[in-house]
Structures are given as C-alpha cells and as structure tokens.
Short mmCIF file of C-alpha atoms and ligand atoms in Angstrom, two decimals:
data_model
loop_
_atom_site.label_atom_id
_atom_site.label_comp_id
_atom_site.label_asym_id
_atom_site.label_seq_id
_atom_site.Cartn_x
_atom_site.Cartn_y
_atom_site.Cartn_z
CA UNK Z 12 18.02 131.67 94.68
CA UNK Z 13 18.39 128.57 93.08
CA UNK Z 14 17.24 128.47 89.62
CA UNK Z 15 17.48 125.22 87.30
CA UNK Z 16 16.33 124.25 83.61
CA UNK Z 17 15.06 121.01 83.17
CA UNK Z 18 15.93 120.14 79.65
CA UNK Z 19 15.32 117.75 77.22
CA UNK Z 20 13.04 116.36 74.15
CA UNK Z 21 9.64 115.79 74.19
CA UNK Z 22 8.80 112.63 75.76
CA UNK Z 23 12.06 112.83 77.51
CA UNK Z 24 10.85 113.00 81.61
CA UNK Z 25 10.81 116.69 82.30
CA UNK Z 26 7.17 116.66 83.63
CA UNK Z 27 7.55 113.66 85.63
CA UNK Z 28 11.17 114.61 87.27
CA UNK Z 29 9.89 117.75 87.74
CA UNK Z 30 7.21 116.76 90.13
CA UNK Z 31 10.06 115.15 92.07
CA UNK Z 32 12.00 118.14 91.97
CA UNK Z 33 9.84 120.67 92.96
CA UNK Z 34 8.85 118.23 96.25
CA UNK Z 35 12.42 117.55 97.05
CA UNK Z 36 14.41 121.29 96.67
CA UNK Z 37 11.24 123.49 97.22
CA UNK Z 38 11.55 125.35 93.77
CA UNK Z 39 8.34 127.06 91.96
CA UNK Z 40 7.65 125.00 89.40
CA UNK Z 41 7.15 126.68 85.76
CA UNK Z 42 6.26 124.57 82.91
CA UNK Z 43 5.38 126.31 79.42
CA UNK Z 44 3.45 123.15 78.31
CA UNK Z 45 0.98 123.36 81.51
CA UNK Z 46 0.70 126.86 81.08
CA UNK Z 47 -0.43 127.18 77.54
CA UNK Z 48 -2.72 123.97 78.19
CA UNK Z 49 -4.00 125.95 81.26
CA UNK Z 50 -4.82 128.76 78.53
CA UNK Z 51 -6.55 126.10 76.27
CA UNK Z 52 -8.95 124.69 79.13
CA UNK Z 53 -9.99 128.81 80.01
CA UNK Z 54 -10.65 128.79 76.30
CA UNK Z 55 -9.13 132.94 76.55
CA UNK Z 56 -7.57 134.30 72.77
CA UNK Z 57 -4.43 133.08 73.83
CA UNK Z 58 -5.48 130.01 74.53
CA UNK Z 59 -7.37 129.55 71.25
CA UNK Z 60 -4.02 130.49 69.10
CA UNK Z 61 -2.10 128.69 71.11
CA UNK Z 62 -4.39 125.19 70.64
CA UNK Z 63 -3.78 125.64 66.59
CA UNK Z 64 -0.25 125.57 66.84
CA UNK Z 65 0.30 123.24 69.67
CA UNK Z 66 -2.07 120.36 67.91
CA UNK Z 67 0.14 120.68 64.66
CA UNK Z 68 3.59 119.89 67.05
CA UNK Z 69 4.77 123.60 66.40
CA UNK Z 70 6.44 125.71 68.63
CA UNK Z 71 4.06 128.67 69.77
CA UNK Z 72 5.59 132.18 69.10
CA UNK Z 73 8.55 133.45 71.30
CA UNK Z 74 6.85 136.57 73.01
CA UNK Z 75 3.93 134.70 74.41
CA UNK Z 76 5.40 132.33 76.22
CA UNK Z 77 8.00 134.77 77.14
CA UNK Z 78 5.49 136.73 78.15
CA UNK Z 79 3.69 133.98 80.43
CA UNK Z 80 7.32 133.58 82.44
CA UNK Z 81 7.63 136.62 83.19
CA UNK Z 82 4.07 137.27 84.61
CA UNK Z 83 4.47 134.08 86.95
CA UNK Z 84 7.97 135.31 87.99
CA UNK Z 85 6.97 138.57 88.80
CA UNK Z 86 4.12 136.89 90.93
CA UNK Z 87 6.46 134.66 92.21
CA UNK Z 88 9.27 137.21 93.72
CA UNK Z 89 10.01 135.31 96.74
CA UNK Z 90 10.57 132.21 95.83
CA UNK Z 91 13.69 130.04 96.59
CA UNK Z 92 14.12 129.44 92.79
CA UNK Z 93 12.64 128.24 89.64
CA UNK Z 94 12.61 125.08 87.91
CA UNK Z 95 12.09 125.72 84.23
CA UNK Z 96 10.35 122.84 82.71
CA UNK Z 97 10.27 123.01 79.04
CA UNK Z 98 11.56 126.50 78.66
CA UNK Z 99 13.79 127.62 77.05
CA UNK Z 100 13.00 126.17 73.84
CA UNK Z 101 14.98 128.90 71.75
CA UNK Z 102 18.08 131.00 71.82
CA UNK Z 103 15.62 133.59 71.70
CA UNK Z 104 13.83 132.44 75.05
CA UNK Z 105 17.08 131.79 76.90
CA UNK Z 106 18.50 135.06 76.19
CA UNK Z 107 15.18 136.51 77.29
CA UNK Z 108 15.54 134.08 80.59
CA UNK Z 109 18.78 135.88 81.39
CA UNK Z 110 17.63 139.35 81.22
CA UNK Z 111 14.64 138.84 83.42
CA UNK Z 112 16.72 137.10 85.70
CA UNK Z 113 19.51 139.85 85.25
CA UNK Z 114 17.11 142.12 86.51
CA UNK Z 115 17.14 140.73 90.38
CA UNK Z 116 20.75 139.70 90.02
CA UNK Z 117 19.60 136.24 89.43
CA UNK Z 118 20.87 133.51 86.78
CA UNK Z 119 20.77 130.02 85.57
CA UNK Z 120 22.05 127.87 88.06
CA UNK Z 121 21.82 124.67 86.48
CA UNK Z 122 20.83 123.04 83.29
CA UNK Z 123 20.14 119.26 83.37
CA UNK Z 124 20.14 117.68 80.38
CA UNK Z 125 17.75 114.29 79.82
CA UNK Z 126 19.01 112.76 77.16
CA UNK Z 127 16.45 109.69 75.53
CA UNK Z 128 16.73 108.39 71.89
CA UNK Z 129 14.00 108.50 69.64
CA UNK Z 130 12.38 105.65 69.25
CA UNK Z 131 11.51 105.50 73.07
CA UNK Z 132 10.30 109.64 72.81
CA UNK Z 133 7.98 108.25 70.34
CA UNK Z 134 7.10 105.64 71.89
CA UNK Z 135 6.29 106.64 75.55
CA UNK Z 136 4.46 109.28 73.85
CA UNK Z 137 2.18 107.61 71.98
CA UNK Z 138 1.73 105.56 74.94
CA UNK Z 139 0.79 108.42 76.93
CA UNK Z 140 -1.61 109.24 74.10
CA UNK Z 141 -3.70 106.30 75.01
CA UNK Z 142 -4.87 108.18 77.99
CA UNK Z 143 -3.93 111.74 78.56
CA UNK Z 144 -6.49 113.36 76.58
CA UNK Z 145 -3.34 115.49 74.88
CA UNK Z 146 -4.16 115.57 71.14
CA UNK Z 147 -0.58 116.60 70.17
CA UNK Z 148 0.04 112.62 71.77
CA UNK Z 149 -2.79 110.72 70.08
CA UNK Z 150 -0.99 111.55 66.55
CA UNK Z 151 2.24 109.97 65.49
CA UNK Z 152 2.91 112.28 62.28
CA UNK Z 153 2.06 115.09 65.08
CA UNK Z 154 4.59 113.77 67.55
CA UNK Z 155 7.31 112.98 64.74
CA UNK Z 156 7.21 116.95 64.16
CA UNK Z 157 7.23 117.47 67.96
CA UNK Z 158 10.75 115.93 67.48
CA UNK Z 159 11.47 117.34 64.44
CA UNK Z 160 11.22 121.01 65.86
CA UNK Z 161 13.05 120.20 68.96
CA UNK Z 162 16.29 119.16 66.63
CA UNK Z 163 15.73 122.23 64.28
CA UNK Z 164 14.95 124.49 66.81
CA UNK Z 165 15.82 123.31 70.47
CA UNK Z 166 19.11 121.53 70.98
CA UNK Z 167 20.78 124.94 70.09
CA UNK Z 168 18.96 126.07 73.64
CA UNK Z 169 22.04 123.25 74.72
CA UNK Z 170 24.61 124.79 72.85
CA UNK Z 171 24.15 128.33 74.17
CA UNK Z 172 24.08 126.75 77.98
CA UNK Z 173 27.26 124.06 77.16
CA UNK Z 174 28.91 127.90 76.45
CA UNK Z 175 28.17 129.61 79.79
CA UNK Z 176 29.00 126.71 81.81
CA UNK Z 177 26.92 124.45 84.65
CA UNK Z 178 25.45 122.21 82.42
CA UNK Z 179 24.69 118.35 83.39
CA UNK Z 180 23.59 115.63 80.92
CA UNK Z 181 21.70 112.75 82.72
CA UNK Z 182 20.12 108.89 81.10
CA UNK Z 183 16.78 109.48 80.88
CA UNK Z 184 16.18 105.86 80.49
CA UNK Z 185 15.76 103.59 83.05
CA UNK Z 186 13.31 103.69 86.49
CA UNK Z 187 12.03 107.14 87.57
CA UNK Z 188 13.81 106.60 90.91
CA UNK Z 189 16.92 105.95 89.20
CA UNK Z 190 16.66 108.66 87.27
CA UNK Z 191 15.67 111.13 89.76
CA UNK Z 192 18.68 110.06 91.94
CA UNK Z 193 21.14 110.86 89.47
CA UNK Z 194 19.19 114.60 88.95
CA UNK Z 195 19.32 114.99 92.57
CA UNK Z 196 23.04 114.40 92.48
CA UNK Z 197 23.54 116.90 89.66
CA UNK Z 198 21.35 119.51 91.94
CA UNK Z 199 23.20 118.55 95.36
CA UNK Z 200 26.69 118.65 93.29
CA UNK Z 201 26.18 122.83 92.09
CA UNK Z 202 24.08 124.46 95.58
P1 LIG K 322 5.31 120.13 77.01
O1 LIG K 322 4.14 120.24 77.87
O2 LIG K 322 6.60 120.70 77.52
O3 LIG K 322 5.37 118.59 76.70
P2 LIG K 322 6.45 117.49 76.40
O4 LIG K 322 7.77 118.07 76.04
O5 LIG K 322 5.79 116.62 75.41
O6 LIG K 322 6.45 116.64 77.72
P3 LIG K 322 7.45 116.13 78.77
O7 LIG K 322 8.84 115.94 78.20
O8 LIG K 322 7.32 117.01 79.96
O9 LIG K 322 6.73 114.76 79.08
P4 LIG K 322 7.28 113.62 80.02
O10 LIG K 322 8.58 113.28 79.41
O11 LIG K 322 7.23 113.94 81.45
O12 LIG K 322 5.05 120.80 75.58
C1 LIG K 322 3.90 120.59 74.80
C2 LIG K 322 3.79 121.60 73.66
O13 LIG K 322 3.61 122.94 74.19
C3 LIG K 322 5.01 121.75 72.73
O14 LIG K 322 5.01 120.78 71.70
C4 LIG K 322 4.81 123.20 72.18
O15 LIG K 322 3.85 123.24 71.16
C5 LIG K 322 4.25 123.94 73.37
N1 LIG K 322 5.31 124.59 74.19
C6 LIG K 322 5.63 124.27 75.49
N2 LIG K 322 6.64 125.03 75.93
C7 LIG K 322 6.97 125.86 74.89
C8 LIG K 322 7.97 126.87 74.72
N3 LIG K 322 8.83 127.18 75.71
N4 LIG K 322 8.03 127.53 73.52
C9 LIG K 322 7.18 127.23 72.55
N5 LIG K 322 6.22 126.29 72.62
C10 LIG K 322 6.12 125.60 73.79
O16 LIG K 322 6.31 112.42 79.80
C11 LIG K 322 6.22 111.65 78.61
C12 LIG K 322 5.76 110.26 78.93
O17 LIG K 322 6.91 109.47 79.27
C13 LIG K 322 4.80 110.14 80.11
O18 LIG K 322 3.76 109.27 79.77
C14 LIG K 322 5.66 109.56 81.23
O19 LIG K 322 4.93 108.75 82.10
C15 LIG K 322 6.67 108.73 80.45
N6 LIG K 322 7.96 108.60 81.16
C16 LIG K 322 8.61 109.59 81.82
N7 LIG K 322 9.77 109.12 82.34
C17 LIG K 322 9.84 107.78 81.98
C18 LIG K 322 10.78 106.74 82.20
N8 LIG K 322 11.90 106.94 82.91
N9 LIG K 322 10.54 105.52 81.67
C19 LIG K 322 9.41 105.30 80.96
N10 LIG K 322 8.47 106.24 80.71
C20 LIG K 322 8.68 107.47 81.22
#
C-alpha cells in the first residue's frame, strides 16, 4: 500500500491536485471536506451539526470525522492506498490515522506539504466563492477564521509528520501542471 497526505491550508490546492493524483497513482481518494458536505446535501443529523460549524470556518469535532475515515477505509480494504485530502487536521486525527493504519500493518507513506501565503488563500477563495455554492467561501470574515484555525490548530499536524520522517514541502503557486509535476516527483521519489 501506498498511502499519502495531501497537506496544506485552505485554499492551498489539495482538492484540485488531488484529482490529479488519484488519476495518475490509482489511490482511493478520501477528502474530509467532500465527505461532511456529502452529509450536508443528505441533510442526516450529522450532516445538520456538521453545516453549523463548517459555515462559521470551525473545525468539526475530532471523533466524527475520525469516525467517517475509518468507515470508508474499512469499505475500502483493498485498495492500493489512500490519499488523505484534508485530513489530518489535528494531532489528535493523525495519531488516530496511525492506529487504524497500525491495524493492517499500514502507515503514512508520504506527506506533501503545499505551501501558499495568505493573501492568495484568501484570495482564490473568495474567488471560488463567486461560484461554488460553498457558503464557508462567499464570506471573507468566515474564510479569515478558516485560516485562523488552520495556524492554531493545523500546522502542528506538520510538526508531528516533520518528526517521523517522509515529509515533502512543494510551491503551491504557480500553474496546476507545474505544480502537479513537482507532487508527482515527490510521489515517484518515496514508492
Ligand atoms: P475542505 O473541503 O478540505 O476545503 P479547503 O481546505 O477549503 O479546500 P482545498 O484546499 O481542498 O481547496 P483547493 O485549494 O483545491 O474543508 C472545508 C471545511 O470542512 C473545513 O473548513 C472544516 O470546517 C471542515 N473539515 C474538513 N476536513 C476536516 C477535518 N479533517 N477535521 C475537521 N474539520 C474538517 O481550491 C481552492 C481554490 O483555489 C479553487 O477555486 C481552485 O481552483 C484554486 N486553485 C487551486 N490551485 C490553484 C493554483 N495553482 N493557482 C490558482 N488557483 C488555484
């Protein structure tokens, strides 16, 4: 198995590398953000705490979207690998991560790293606002705290990986190709 975290802020390119990603290397995609949005559209009880946080730029509660990995992992047993889009966005969720991959004698292969400035996260954000429909994008206080938890609360996720080793950190700025060639070197450069 090859399993790989795609890391970085909000705004940063995870959902749009990982499309190339998953085509490319053949991994089953999991991202946190589709999933809980998937939750929102079925309108279930998860869904509808979920929406409340999500729209204020929060980060929903550990357990349920530890929870939601490992129900599509278990479903998932075969696969070649994961990409992890999104997740972990704790220390708490990537210490979860490596138990349930502990359990099939499984780790983190790789963590790539996107790193983007701030201006341009808020900016291709609000951008994307314009169209996507996502109300946590329409809302620039909302995506400002969107930021503000991912310093408080996520770059320690980077930290805990730098520790364990097999950690990349690629420009997130410039064309998607570009970009995307420079992941795919990361990838080809640890299999
Ligand atoms: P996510 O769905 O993960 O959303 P995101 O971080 O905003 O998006 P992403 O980073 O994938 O967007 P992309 O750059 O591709 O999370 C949404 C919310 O869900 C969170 O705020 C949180 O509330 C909750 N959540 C999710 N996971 C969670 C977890 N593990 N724990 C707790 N809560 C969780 O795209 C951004 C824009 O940039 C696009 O318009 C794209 O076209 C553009 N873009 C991409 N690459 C570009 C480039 N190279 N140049 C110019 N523009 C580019």
């Amino acid at each position: 198995m090859f399993n790989l975290i795609l890391f970085g802020p909000p705004g940063s390119g995870k959902g749009t590398q990982s499309e190339n990603i998953i085509a490319k290397y053949g991994l089953v995609h999991i991202s946190t953000g589709d999933l809980l949005r998937a939750q929102i559209s079925a309108g279930t009880p998860l869904g509808l705490e979920a929406k409340l946080i999500m729209e204020k730029g929060e980060l929903v509660p550990d357990n349920v979207v530890i929870g939601m990995i490992n129900d599509v992992m278990s479903y998932n047993k075969d696969a070649k690998g994961f990409l992890f889009d999104g997740f972990p966005r704790t220390v708490a969720q990537a210490e979860a991560l490596d138990e349930l991959l502990a359990y099939s004698n499984e780790k983190v292969n790789l963590f790539v790293s996107l790193k983007v400035e701030e201006n341009e996260l808020l900016k291709r954000l609000l951008n994307r606002g314009l169209t996507s429909g996502r109300a946590d994008d329409r809302n620039e206080d909302v995506v400002k705290d969107r930021i503000k938890e991912y310093n408080k609360k996520t770059t320690a996720v980077a930290e805990y990986y730098k520790k364990k080793g097999a950690v990349e950190e690629v420009v997130g700025v410039g064309s998607i190709e570009e970009i995307f060639g420079n992941i795919s070197k990361a990838i080809d450069s640890h299999q």
